[in-house]
Structures are given as structure tokens and as C-alpha cells.
C-alpha atoms as one frame of an Amber mdcrd trajectory, in Angstrom:
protein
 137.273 -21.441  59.430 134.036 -23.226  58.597 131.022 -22.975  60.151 127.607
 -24.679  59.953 124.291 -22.741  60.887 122.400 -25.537  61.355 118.708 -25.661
  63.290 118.928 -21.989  63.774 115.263 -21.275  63.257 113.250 -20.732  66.612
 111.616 -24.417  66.915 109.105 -26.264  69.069 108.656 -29.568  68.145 105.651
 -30.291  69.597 104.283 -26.914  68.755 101.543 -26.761  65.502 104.228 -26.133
  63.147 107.372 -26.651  65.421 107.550 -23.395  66.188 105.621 -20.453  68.402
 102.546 -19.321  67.303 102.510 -16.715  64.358 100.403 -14.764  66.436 102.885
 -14.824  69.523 104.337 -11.623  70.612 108.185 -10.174  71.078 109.701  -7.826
  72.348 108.228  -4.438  70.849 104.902  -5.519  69.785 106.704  -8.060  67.043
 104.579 -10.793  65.927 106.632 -14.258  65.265 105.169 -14.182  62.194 107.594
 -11.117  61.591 110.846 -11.981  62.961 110.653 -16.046  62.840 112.647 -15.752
  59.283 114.867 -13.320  60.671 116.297 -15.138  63.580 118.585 -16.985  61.028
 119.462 -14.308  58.539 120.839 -12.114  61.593 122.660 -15.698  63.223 124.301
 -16.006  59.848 125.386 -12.440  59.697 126.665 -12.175  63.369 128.810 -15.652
  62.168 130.044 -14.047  59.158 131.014 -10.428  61.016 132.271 -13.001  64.026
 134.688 -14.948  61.747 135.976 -11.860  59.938 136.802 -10.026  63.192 138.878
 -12.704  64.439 141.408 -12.674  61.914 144.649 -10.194  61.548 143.912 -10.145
  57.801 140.547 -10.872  57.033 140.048 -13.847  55.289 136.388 -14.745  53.841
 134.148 -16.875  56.125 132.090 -19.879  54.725 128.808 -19.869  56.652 126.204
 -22.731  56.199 123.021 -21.406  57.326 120.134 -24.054  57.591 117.339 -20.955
  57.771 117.871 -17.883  55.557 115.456 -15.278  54.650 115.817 -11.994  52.037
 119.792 -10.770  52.171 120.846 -14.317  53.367 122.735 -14.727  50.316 125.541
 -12.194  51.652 127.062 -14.142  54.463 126.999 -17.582  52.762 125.401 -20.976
  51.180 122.252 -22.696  52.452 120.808 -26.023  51.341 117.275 -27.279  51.185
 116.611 -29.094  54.548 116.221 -32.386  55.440 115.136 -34.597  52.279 114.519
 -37.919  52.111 116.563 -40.613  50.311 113.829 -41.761  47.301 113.893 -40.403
  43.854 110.889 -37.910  44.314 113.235 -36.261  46.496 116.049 -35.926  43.934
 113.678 -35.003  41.392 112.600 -32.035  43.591 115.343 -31.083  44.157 116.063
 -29.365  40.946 112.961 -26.986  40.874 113.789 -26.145  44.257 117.140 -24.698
  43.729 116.183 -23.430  40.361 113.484 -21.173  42.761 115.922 -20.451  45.063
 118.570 -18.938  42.562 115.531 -16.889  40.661 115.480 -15.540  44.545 118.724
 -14.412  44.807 120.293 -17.670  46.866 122.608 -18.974  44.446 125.133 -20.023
  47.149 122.315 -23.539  47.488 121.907 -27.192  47.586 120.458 -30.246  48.315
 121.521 -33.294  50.655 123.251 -35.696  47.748 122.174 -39.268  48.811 119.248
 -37.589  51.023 119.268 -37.096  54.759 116.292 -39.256  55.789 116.536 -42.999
  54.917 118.825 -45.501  52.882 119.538 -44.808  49.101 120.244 -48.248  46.686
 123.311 -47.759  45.284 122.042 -46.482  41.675 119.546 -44.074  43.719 123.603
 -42.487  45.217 125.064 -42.670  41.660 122.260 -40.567  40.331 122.301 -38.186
  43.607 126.168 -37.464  42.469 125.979 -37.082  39.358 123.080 -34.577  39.571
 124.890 -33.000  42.863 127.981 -32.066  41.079 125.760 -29.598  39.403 124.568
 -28.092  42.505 126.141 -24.815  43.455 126.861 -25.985  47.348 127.734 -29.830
  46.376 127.848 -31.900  50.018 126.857 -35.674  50.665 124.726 -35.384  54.051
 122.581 -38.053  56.199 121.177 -37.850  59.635 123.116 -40.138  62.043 120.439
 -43.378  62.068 121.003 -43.950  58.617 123.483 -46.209  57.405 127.042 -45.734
  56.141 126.984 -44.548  52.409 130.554 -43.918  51.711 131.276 -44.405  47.744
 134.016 -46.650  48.430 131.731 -49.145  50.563 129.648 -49.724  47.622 131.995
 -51.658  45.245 131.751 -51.693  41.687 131.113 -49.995  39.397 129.456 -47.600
  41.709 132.282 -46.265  43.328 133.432 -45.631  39.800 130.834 -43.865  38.530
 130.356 -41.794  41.583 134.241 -41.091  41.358 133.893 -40.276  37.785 131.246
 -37.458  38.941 133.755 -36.038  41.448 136.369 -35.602  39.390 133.867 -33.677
  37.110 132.728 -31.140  39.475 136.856 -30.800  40.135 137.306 -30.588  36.552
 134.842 -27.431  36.221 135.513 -26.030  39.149 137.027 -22.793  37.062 133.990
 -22.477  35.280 132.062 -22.204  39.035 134.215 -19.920  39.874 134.017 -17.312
  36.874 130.124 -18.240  37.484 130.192 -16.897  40.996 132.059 -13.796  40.101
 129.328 -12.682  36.999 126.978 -13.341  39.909 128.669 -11.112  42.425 129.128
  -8.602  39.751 125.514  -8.750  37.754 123.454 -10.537  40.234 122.519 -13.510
  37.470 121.697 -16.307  38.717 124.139 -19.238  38.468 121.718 -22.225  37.808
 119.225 -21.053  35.157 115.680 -22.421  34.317 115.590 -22.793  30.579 113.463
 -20.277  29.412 115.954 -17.394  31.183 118.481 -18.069  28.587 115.670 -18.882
  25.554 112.586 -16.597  26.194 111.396 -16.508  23.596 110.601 -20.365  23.731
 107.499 -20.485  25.637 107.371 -24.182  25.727 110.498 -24.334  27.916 108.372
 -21.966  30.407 107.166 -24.863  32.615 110.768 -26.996  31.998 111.572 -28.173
  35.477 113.635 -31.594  34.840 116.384 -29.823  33.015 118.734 -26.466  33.565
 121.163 -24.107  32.647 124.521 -23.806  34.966 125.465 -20.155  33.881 124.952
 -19.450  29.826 127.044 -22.339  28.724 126.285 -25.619  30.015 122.368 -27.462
  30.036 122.009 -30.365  32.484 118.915 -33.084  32.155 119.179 -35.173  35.212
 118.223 -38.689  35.258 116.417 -39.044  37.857 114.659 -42.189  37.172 115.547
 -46.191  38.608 114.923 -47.784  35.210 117.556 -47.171  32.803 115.516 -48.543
  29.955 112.396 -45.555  29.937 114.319 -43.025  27.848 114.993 -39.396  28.937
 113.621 -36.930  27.227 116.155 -34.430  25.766 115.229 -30.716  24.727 117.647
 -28.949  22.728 116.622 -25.426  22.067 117.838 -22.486  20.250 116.528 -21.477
  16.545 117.793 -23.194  13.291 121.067 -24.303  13.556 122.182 -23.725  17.447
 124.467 -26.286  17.845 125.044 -28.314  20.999 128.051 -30.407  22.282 127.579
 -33.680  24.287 130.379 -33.091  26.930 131.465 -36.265  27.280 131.928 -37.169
  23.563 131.734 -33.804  21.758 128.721 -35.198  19.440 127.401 -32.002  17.990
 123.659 -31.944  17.510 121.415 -28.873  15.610 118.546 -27.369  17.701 115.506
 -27.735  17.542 115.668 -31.308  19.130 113.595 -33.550  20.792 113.775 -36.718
  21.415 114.547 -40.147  23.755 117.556 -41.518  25.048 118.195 -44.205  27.091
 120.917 -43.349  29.660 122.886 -46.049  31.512 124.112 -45.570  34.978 127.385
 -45.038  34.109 126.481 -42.102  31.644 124.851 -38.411  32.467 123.441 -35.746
  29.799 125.712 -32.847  29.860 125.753 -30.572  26.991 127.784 -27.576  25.983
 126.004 -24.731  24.184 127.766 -24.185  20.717 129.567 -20.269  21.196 130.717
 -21.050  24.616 134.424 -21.416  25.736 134.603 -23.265  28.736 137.494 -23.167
  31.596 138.550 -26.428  33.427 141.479 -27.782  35.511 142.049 -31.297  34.716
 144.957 -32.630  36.599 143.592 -34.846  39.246 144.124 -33.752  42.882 142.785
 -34.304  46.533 141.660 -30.694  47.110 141.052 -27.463  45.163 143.798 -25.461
  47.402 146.447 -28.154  45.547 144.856 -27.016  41.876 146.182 -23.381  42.123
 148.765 -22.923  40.501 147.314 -26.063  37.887 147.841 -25.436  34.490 144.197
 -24.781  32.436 142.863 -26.696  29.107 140.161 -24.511  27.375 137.030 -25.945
  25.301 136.344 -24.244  22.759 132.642 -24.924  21.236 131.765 -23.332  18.176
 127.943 -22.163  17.039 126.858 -22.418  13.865 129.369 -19.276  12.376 132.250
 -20.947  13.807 132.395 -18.703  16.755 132.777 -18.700  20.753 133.194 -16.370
  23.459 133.912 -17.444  27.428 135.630 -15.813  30.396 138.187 -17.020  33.222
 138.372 -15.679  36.673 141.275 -16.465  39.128 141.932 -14.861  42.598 143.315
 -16.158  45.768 140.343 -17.332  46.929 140.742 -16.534  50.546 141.365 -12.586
  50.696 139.459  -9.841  50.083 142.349  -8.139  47.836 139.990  -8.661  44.878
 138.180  -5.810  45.961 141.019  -3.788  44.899 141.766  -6.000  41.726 143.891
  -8.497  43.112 142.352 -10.712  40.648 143.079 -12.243  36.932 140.265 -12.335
  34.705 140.782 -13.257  30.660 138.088 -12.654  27.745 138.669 -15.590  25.437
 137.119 -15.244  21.409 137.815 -17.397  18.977 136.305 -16.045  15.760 137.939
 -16.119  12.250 140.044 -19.507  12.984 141.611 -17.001  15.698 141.791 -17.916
  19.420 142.453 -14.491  21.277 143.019 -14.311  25.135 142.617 -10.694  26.588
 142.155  -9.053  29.689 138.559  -7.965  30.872 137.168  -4.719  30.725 136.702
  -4.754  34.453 140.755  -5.637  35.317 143.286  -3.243  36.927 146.723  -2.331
  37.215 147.271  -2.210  41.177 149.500  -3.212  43.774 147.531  -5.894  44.642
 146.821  -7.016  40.939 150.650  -6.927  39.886 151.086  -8.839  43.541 148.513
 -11.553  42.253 149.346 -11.746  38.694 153.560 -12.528  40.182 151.875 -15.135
  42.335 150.216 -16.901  38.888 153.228 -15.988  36.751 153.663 -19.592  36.002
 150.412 -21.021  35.140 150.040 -22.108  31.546 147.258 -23.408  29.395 148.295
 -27.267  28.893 145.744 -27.636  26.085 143.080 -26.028  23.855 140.528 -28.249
  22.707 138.449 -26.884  19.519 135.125 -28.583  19.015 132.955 -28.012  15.872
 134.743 -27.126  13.658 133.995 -26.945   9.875 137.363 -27.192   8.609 140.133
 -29.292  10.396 143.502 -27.261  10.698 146.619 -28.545  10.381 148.810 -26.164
  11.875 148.604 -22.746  14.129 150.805 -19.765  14.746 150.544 -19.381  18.598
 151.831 -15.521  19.364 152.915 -14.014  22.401 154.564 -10.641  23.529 155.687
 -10.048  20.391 156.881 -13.350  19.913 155.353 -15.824  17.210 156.051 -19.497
  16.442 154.856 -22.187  14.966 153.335 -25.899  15.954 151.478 -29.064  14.989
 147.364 -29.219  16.171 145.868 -32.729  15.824 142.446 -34.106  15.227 141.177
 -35.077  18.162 140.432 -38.715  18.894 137.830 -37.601  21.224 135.282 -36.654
  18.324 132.186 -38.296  18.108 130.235 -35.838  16.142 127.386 -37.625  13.897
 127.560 -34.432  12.109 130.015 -35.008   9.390 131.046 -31.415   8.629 132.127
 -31.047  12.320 135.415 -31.926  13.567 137.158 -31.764  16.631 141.458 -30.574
  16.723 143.674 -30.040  20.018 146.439 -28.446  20.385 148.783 -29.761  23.362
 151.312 -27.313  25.058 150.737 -24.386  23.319 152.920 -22.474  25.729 151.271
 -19.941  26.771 150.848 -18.182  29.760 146.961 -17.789  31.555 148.175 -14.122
  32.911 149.199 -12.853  29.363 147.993 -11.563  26.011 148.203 -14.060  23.550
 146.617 -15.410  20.257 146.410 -18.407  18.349 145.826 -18.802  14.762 144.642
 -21.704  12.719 146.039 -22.776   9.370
């Protein structure tokens, strides 16, 4: 079941600030400037406990809280209130969820299209295309505002809003693996720049661009005229490469510079020494994805090198806890793609259970970006069991770096639950 929170902060409307006085007094001497917070970090939790005492086996609860306080971020996601629909209000919107996630909320996000008022359709395009990148991702208006449905926009709005979508579906393993490091470290999942580049102090007061785990930097447009260029950042020292998502251009850090971005175009870029997870087989709904087969980027850095991580479990059950889970190390170093299990995996009932249950997935394709020499062939190996196949050079490269180069290989064969290795030639 899913629940909504929502207006579950003590309010009167016609009060000073639409609520009791600070200075009023509860039950046992408590001011309401001491429990006003509280009210909804204790209706969330009672909704959480409520939800997982009603079920035979307990399943876990989505809770959307509108109020949260310190500890919220246990019992579910919470969004930013009611915005307006203007671009100041999408612009906002990123430093606000940036401060939420340095909080501890990571489980956020903001009203794509804005609650309050009627967005122009390139004022929605630019909402979805940033929201995709919010951790909670949710379209939301108050009921006097007028329909905003993609579809009733025409085109090429509805494409480029569809386009978005089928993003966020796309990397909807790499949330995943992202919420898990969080459970298990406590890192945030969207990043300000200077968490993953300290020692960049210019970066320190970045607010119009961020990190989505280690791997990925977003700069949102967030601006009606297409023709005043963005500014684009790429940091890193000498040589840190970065991958333009959409057409695997590779581009050496230190950068900055303008670009103009149409509407039908977003700046995504992938940090070179990251392997990234994604499902690409369109679909309705993420329970119909699975038991989807994977494709794996694969984006070098500057020694021809990349680590990443995939984590799978049922996504409804708490059997994780007793590692009813799947979770893969990828490196590729040496011309050598290696798929292992994580340090934190099991062998239990509930693991072997799982891993039967996921028996069949495969990784469709591998797609190797940045590379300095263009192979021809690999040896893909697996329980024991070598052979060999074909790689191609990708049509999809667009590098303006001439020494990089871009191969995929299709059907490798391999299963997402097993060892496994693939080597260049």
C-alpha cells in the first residue's frame, strides 16, 4: 500500500504563521515550538509501523510525509511543499534538495510542473527533464490549476517529456544501487559538487549543477531562452575525462565554457571511471522490468579504467536483511571487464532463494566508452567455460576526442547472478 502524509503539520491558517503560537503550551509544559516538527515525524512513523503490522509477511511501506523533522528519513520520502509553476521555482528547487540530502533526507523532491499556477509547455519540458533527476520524481498541481497531462500538449513536447521518462526508467538500476550505498554508508544520493571534488573550492558555492551518486553530474536548464548559453563546469584535475550521456562525446577536465541547449536536449554527463547499470527495454511499470535483461556503460578515465556496482532485490520484502539480495562489483581495467560478487553478499537461504528467482537475467549488452584502442574481438568466460565473439564500434560515438572510441558488444551471454569476465582483443 501507498500512503500520502500530506498537511500533517498542526496548522491555523489564520494564525501568524498558520500555526499556534511558538510560545503555546502542551501537555507537560511542551512549548509548540518543541513538538510542532514532531507532530509529522511521529504521523509518519505510526503510518509506517501501521502498514507493516497489517501484513502476514511484511512488505515495505511507502510513506509520503508532507512535514518531516530529524529521523524522518526512516519511514519514507518527502517533497518540498507547495511551489509555484515559474522558473525561479524550478531553479530552487535544486539547492533545496541538495540541502535536504546533506541533512540526511535523501528519499526528496519537488512538485515537477509546480503546484501553484500554469506552466507553458517548455516551462513542463524543463520541470521533467530536471525531475527525472530527483530522488522522489512525481508530477503534482493543486486542483484549480489546469490539466497538464504530457499527452495534452502535442508536439514535440510530449516527446521530449516522454524521452525524459523513459530516462529515469532507463536508470532506474543505477537509483537503486544508489539507495542501497545510502542505506549502507549514509552518503547522500544527490551530491553538491564540491562533496565529490573538495579540493575545488570554486565549486563550493555551485548550486545550478549536481552530482546523482559518484558517477553522473547534472546542469539543469532552467532558463526560457534557449539561445543564453548554459554554463558547463567540468571538474577533476588534468585529464578527468567526462562522457556526454546522450552522445558519448568525451571531454578533458578542467572545462568551462557555454552551450546553448535546445529544448529537446539536457546536459547529462558521465564521470570517466564509472560503470553505470541501466534497464533499457521499454515498459509501463518498474514491477514489469524485473526479470529485464541489463546493458552496462562502461566509461573509462584517463588510464583506461572503471569501477561501478549493481544491486538487485525483490524490492518489496525485507529478506534483504538476511541477504536475499544480488549485488555485482564490475572493473574493467587492463582491456578486462570482470563481474564479481560484493564483499558484503551471502550465501543464505534467502540469497540462494533470490539468486533462483533471477537465474535468468542476462546482460543484453556492454557498451565501452573511451577507449584508446578499438578491439576487435573478446573472449567472454564463464564457469569455466570460454568462447569467443565479434565487438563492434559503436555508431553511437561522438567523441571530438580522436583517440577515444566507443565498441559494444551485443549478447554477450552472460548471466547478471554469475562470475564472469570479458576480455578485449
Amino acid at each position: 500500500m501507498f500512503v500520502w502524509n500530506d498537511m500533517n503539520e498542526p496548522a491555523v491558517f489564520e494564525g501568524p504563521e498558520h500555526t499556534m503560537p511558538r510560545s503555546l503550551k502542551h501537555y507537560g509544559g511542551w512549548e509548540h515550538r518543541d513538538v510542532h516538527n514532531l507532530y509529522g515525524l511521529l504521523q509518519q512513523k505510526s503510518t509506517y509501523e501501521g502498514l507493516l503490522s497489517r501484513e502476514s509477511v511484511p512488505k515495505r511501506p511507502f510513506v509520503l510525509s508532507r512535514s518531516f523533522f530529524a529521523g524522518s528519513h526512516r519511514y519514507g520520502a518527502i517533497w518540498t511543499g507547495d511551489n509555484g509553476a515559474d522558473w525561479e521555482h524550478l531553479r530552487m528547487s535544486v539547492p533545496m534538495l541538495l540541502s535536504c540530502n546533506l541533512s540526511g533526507m535523501l528519499f526528496c523532491g519537488a512538485d515537477v510542473g509546480g503546484f501553484f499556477g500554469n506552466p507553458p509547455p517548455d516551462l513542463l519540458t524543463r520541470w521533467y527533464q530536471l525531475g527525472i533527476w530527483y530522488p522522489f520524481f512525481r508530477a503534482h498541481a493543486h486542483f484549480s490549476s489546469e490539466r497538464r497531462e504530457p499527452w495534452l500538449l502535442g508536439e514535440p513536447y510530449v516527446s521530449y517529456i516522454r524521452n525524459a521518462i523513459r530516462e529515469r526508467y532507463r536508470m532506474l538500476p543505477y537509483w537503486y544501487t544508489l539507495f542501497r550505498e545510502a542505506s549502507v554508508t549514509a552518503l547522500p544520493v544527490l551530491r553538491p559538487l564540491w562533496m565529490e571534488f573538495p579540493s575545488e573550492t570554486k565549486l563550493f558555492a555551485v548550486q545550478d549543477a549536481f552530482m546523482v551518486g559518484s558517477s553522473i553530474m547534472v546542469i539543469p536548464v532552467t532558463s526560457h531562452d534557449t539561445s543564453v548559453p548554459v554554463k558547463v563546469r567540468l571538474p577533476g584535475d588534468d585529464g578527468q575525462l567526462w562522457y556526454d550521456m546522450h552522445t558519448h562525446a568525451a571531454f578533458k577536465a578542467p572545462l568551462e565554457q557555454g552551450v546553448v541547449v535546445d529544448l529537446a536536449n539536457t546536459l547529462v554527463f558521465a564521470r570517466g571511471g564509472a560503470i553505470i547499470p541501466m534497464r533499457e527495454k521499454c515498459r509501463n511499470s518498474s514491477a514489469q522490468m524485473k526479470l529485464d535483461p541489463f546493458t552496462i556503460y562502461v566509461y573509462v578515465n584517463k588510464n583506461g579504467d572503471a569501477v561501478g556496482k549493481l544491486y538487485i532485490d525483490d524490492g518489496e520484502t525485507y529478506n534483504y536483511h538476511k541477504g536475499g539480495f544480488i549485488e555485482r562489483e564490475f572493473v574493467f581495467t587492463g582491456d578486462k571487464l570482470v563481474s564479481k560478487p560484493s564483499s558484503l553478499s551471502a550465501s543464505t537461504a534467502e540469497s540462494k532463494v533470490f539468486g533462483s528467482q533471477m537465474s535468468k537475467v542476462t546482460v543484453k549488452r556492454i557498451v565501452i566508452v573511451g577507449l584508446s584502442n578499438v578491439a576487435t574481438e573478446a573472449i567472454v568466460t564463464e564457469n569455466n567455460s570460454s568462447r569467443q565473439m565479434s565487438v563492434v564500434k559503436s555508431k553511437e560515438n561522438n567523441s571530438h576526442l580522436s583517440d577515444r572510441g566507443c565498441i559494444v558488444i551485443d549478447n554477450p551471454g552472460v548471466l547478471i547472478v554469475n562470475d564472469w569476465q570479458i576480455a578485449l582483443l
